[in-house]
C-alpha positions as a printed NumPy array, in Angstrom:
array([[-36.301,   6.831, -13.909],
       [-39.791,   7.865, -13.341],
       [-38.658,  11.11 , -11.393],
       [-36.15 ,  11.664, -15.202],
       [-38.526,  10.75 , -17.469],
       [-41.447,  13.171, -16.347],
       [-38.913,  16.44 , -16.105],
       [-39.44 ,  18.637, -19.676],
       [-35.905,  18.909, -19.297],
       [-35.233,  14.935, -19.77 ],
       [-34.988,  15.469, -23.464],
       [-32.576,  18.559, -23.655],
       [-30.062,  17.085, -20.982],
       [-29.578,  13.857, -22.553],
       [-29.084,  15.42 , -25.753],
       [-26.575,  17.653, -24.462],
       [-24.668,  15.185, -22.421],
       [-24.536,  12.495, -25.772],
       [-23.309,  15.363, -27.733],
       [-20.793,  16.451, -25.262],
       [-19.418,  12.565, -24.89 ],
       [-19.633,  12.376, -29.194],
       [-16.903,  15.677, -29.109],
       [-14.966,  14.134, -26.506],
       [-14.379,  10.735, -28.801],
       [-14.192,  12.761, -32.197],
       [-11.379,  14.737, -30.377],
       [ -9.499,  11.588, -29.555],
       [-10.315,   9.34 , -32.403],
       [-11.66 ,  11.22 , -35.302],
       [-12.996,   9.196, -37.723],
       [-16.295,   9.526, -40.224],
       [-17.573,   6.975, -37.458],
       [-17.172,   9.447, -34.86 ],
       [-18.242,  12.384, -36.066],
       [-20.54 ,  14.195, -32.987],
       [-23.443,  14.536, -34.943],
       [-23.513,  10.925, -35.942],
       [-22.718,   9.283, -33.06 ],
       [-24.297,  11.241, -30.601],
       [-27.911,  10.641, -32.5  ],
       [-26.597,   6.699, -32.1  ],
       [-25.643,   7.305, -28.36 ],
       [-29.617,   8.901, -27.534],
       [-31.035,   6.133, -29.348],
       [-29.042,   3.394, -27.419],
       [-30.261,   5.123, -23.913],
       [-33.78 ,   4.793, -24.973],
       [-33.844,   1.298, -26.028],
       [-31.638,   0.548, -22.818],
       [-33.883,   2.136, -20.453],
       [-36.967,   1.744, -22.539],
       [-38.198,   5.278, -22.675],
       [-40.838,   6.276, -25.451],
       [-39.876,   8.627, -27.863],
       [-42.603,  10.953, -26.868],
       [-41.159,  11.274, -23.332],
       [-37.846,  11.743, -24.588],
       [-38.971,  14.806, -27.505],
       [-41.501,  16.484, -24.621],
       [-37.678,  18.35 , -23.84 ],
       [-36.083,  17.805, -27.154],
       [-38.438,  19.447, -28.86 ],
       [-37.169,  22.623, -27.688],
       [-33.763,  22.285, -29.205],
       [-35.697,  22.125, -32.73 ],
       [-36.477,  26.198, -32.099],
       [-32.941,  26.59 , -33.071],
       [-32.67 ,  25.393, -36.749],
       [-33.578,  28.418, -38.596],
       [-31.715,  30.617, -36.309],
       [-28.799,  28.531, -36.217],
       [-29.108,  28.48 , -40.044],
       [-29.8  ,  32.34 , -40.469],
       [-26.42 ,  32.902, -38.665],
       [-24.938,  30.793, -41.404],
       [-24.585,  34.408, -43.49 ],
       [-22.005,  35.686, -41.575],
       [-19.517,  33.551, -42.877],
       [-21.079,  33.936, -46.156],
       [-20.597,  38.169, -45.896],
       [-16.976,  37.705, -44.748],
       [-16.479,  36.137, -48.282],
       [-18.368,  38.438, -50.49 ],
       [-15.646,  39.255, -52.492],
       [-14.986,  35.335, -53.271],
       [-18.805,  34.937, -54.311],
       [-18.459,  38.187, -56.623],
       [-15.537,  36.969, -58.146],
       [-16.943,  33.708, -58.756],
       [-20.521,  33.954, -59.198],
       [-21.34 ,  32.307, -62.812],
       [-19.547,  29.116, -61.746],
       [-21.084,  28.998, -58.14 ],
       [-24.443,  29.292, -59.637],
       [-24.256,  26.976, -62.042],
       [-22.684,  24.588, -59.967],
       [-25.755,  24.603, -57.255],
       [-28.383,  24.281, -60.338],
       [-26.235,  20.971, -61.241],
       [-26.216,  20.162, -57.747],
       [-29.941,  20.539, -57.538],
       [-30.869,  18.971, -60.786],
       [-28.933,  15.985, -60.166],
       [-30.422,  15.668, -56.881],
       [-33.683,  15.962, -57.444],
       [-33.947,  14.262, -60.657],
       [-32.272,  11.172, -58.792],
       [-34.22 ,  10.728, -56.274],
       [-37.591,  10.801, -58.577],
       [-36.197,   8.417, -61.003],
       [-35.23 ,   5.972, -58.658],
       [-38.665,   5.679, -56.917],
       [-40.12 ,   5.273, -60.564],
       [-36.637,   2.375, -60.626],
       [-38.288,   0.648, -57.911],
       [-41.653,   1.175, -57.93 ],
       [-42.063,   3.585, -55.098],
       [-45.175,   5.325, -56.537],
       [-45.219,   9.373, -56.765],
       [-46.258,  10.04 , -53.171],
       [-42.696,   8.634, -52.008],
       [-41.1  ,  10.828, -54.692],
       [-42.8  ,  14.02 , -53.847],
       [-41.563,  13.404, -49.67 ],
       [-37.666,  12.425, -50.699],
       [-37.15 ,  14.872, -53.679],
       [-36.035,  17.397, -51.071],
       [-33.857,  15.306, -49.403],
       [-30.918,  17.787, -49.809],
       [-32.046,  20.673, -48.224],
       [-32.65 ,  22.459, -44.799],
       [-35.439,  21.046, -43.172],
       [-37.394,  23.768, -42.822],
       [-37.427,  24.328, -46.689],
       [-38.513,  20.637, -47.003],
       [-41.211,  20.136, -44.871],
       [-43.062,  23.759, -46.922],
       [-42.191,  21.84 , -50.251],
       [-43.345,  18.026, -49.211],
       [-46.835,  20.443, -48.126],
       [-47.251,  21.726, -51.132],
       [-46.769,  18.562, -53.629],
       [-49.068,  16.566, -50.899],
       [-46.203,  14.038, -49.531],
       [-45.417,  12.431, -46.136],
       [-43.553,  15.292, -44.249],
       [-42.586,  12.474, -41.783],
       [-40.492,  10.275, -44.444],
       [-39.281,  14.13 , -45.613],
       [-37.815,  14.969, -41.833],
       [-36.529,  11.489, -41.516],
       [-34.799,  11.243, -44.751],
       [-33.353,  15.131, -44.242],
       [-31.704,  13.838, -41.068],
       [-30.2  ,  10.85 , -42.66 ],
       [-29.068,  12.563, -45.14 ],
       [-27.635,  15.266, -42.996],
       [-25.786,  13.241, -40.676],
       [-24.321,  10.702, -43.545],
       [-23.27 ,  14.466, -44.858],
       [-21.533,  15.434, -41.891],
       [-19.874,  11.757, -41.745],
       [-17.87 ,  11.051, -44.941],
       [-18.165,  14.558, -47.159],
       [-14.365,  15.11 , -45.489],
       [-13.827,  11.345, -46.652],
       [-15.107,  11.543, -49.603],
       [-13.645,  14.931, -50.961],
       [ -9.783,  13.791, -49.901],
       [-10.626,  10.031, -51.775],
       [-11.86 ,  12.436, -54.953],
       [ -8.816,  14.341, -55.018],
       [-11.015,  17.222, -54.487],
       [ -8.794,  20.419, -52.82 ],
       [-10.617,  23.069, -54.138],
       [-12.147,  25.04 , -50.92 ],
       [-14.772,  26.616, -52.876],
       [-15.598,  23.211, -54.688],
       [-15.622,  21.313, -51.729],
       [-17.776,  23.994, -49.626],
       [-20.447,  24.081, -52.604],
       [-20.393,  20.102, -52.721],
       [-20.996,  19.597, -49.199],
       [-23.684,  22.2  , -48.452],
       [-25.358,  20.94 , -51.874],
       [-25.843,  17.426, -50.599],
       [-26.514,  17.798, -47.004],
       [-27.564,  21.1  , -45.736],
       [-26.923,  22.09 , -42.288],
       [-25.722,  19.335, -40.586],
       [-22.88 ,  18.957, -43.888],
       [-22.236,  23.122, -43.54 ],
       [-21.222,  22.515, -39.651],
       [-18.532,  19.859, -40.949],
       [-17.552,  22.672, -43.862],
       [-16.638,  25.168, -41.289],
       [-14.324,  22.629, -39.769],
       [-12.811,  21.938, -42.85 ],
       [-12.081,  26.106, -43.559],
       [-13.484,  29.566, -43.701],
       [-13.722,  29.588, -47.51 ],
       [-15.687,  26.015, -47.319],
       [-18.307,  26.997, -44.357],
       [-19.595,  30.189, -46.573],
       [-19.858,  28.202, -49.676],
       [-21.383,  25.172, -48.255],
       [-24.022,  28.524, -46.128],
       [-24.499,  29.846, -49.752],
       [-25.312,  26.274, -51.192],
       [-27.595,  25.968, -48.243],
       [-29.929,  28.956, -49.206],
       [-29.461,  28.865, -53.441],
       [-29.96 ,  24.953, -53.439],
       [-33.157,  25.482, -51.272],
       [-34.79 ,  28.078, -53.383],
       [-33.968,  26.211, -56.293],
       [-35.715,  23.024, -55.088],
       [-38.81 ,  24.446, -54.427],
       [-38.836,  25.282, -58.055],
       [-37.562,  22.547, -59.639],
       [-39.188,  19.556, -57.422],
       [-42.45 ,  19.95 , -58.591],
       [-41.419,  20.236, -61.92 ],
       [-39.673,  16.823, -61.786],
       [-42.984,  15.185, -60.539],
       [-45.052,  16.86 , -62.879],
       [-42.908,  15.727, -65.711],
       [-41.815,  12.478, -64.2  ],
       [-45.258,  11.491, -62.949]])
């Protein structure tokens, strides 16, 4: 354990192997409950607490897998190019639907930690909640929150995204695949946008365009919320 523990390449191999197993089960029993993202983040947690390894040994190697996000996200246009025509066509309603999207999100969160008595500083690390982290952590920075409870809370969200947004579109009667794509990428980023490419071509470059409008539009609207909300 020593010998595993002490490699910088711990981190990335037992990531890879839980997310390998997590595809495996999805494949045979798909279910929100086993979708890979989700359960393979519940499969690296159970082998820590098992064997009891800190997790500053285990992200010495994971850390490395991190250098992907905003590459992995970049190549999120292609899909988005291959239906330019869609987004021309539809345009007004796309954009208005992400500033709804973004309103509602935002606005939500900050009202809720005034609900319960969360104090601003709270509210200025969860009102980016819905989007990419990297866009997150630059707009916790700037209104002086905890980027910790922001990269936390992005995950959660992220994965819960990924989980039930097939779930919860079928239970909403929602069939639309540019509706469902802008829904999904508009409440949980990345991780959601992976699941919308499952679902369909047309619902992986809406959720990729929701990814990059909803971010911009957070960084202008957040600290508007707090400065009117707080």
């Amino acid at each position: 354990m020593e010998f595993l523990t002490a490699s910088a390449y711990f981190g990335v191999a037992l990531t890879i192997a839980m997310f390998a197993l997590a595809v495996i089960i999805n494949r045979k029993w798909s279910n929100p409950f086993t979708t890979p993202l989700f359960l393979a983040t519940m499969f690296v947690i159970a082998v820590l607490l098992i064997l009891d390894v800190p997790y500053d040994v285990y992200n010495n190697g994971a850390q490395y897998i991190t250098y992907f996000l905003v590459p992995v996200t970049v190549c999120f246009a292609v899909p988005m190019y291959r239906q330019l025509p869609l987004l021309k066509r539809h345009g007004p309603a796309i954009l208005l639907s992400i500033l709804i999207g973004v309103l509602c999100s935002v606005f939500s969160v900050a009202l809720i930690c005034i609900m319960f008595g969360l104090g601003d500083v709270v509210a200025k690390s969860l009102v980016s909640i819905s989007v990419t982290t990297a866009i997150a952590i630059g707009i916790t920075e700037k209104l002086g929150g905890v980027v910790a409870l922001t990269v936390s809370s992005v995950i959660v969200t992220g994965i819960l995204g990924a989980s039930v947004s097939d779930l919860v579109c079928r239970r909403l009667g929602l069939r639309n695949a540019i509706a469902r794509g802008l829904a999904i990428g508009n409440a949980s980023h990345a991780a959601g946008t992976t699941k919308a490419m499952e679902m369909g071509p047309v619902e992986g470059a809406m959720s990729s365009l929701a990814i990059v409008l909803s971010g911009l539009l957070t960084a202008v609207i957040a600290p508007m919320a707090i400065y009117i909300l707080f």
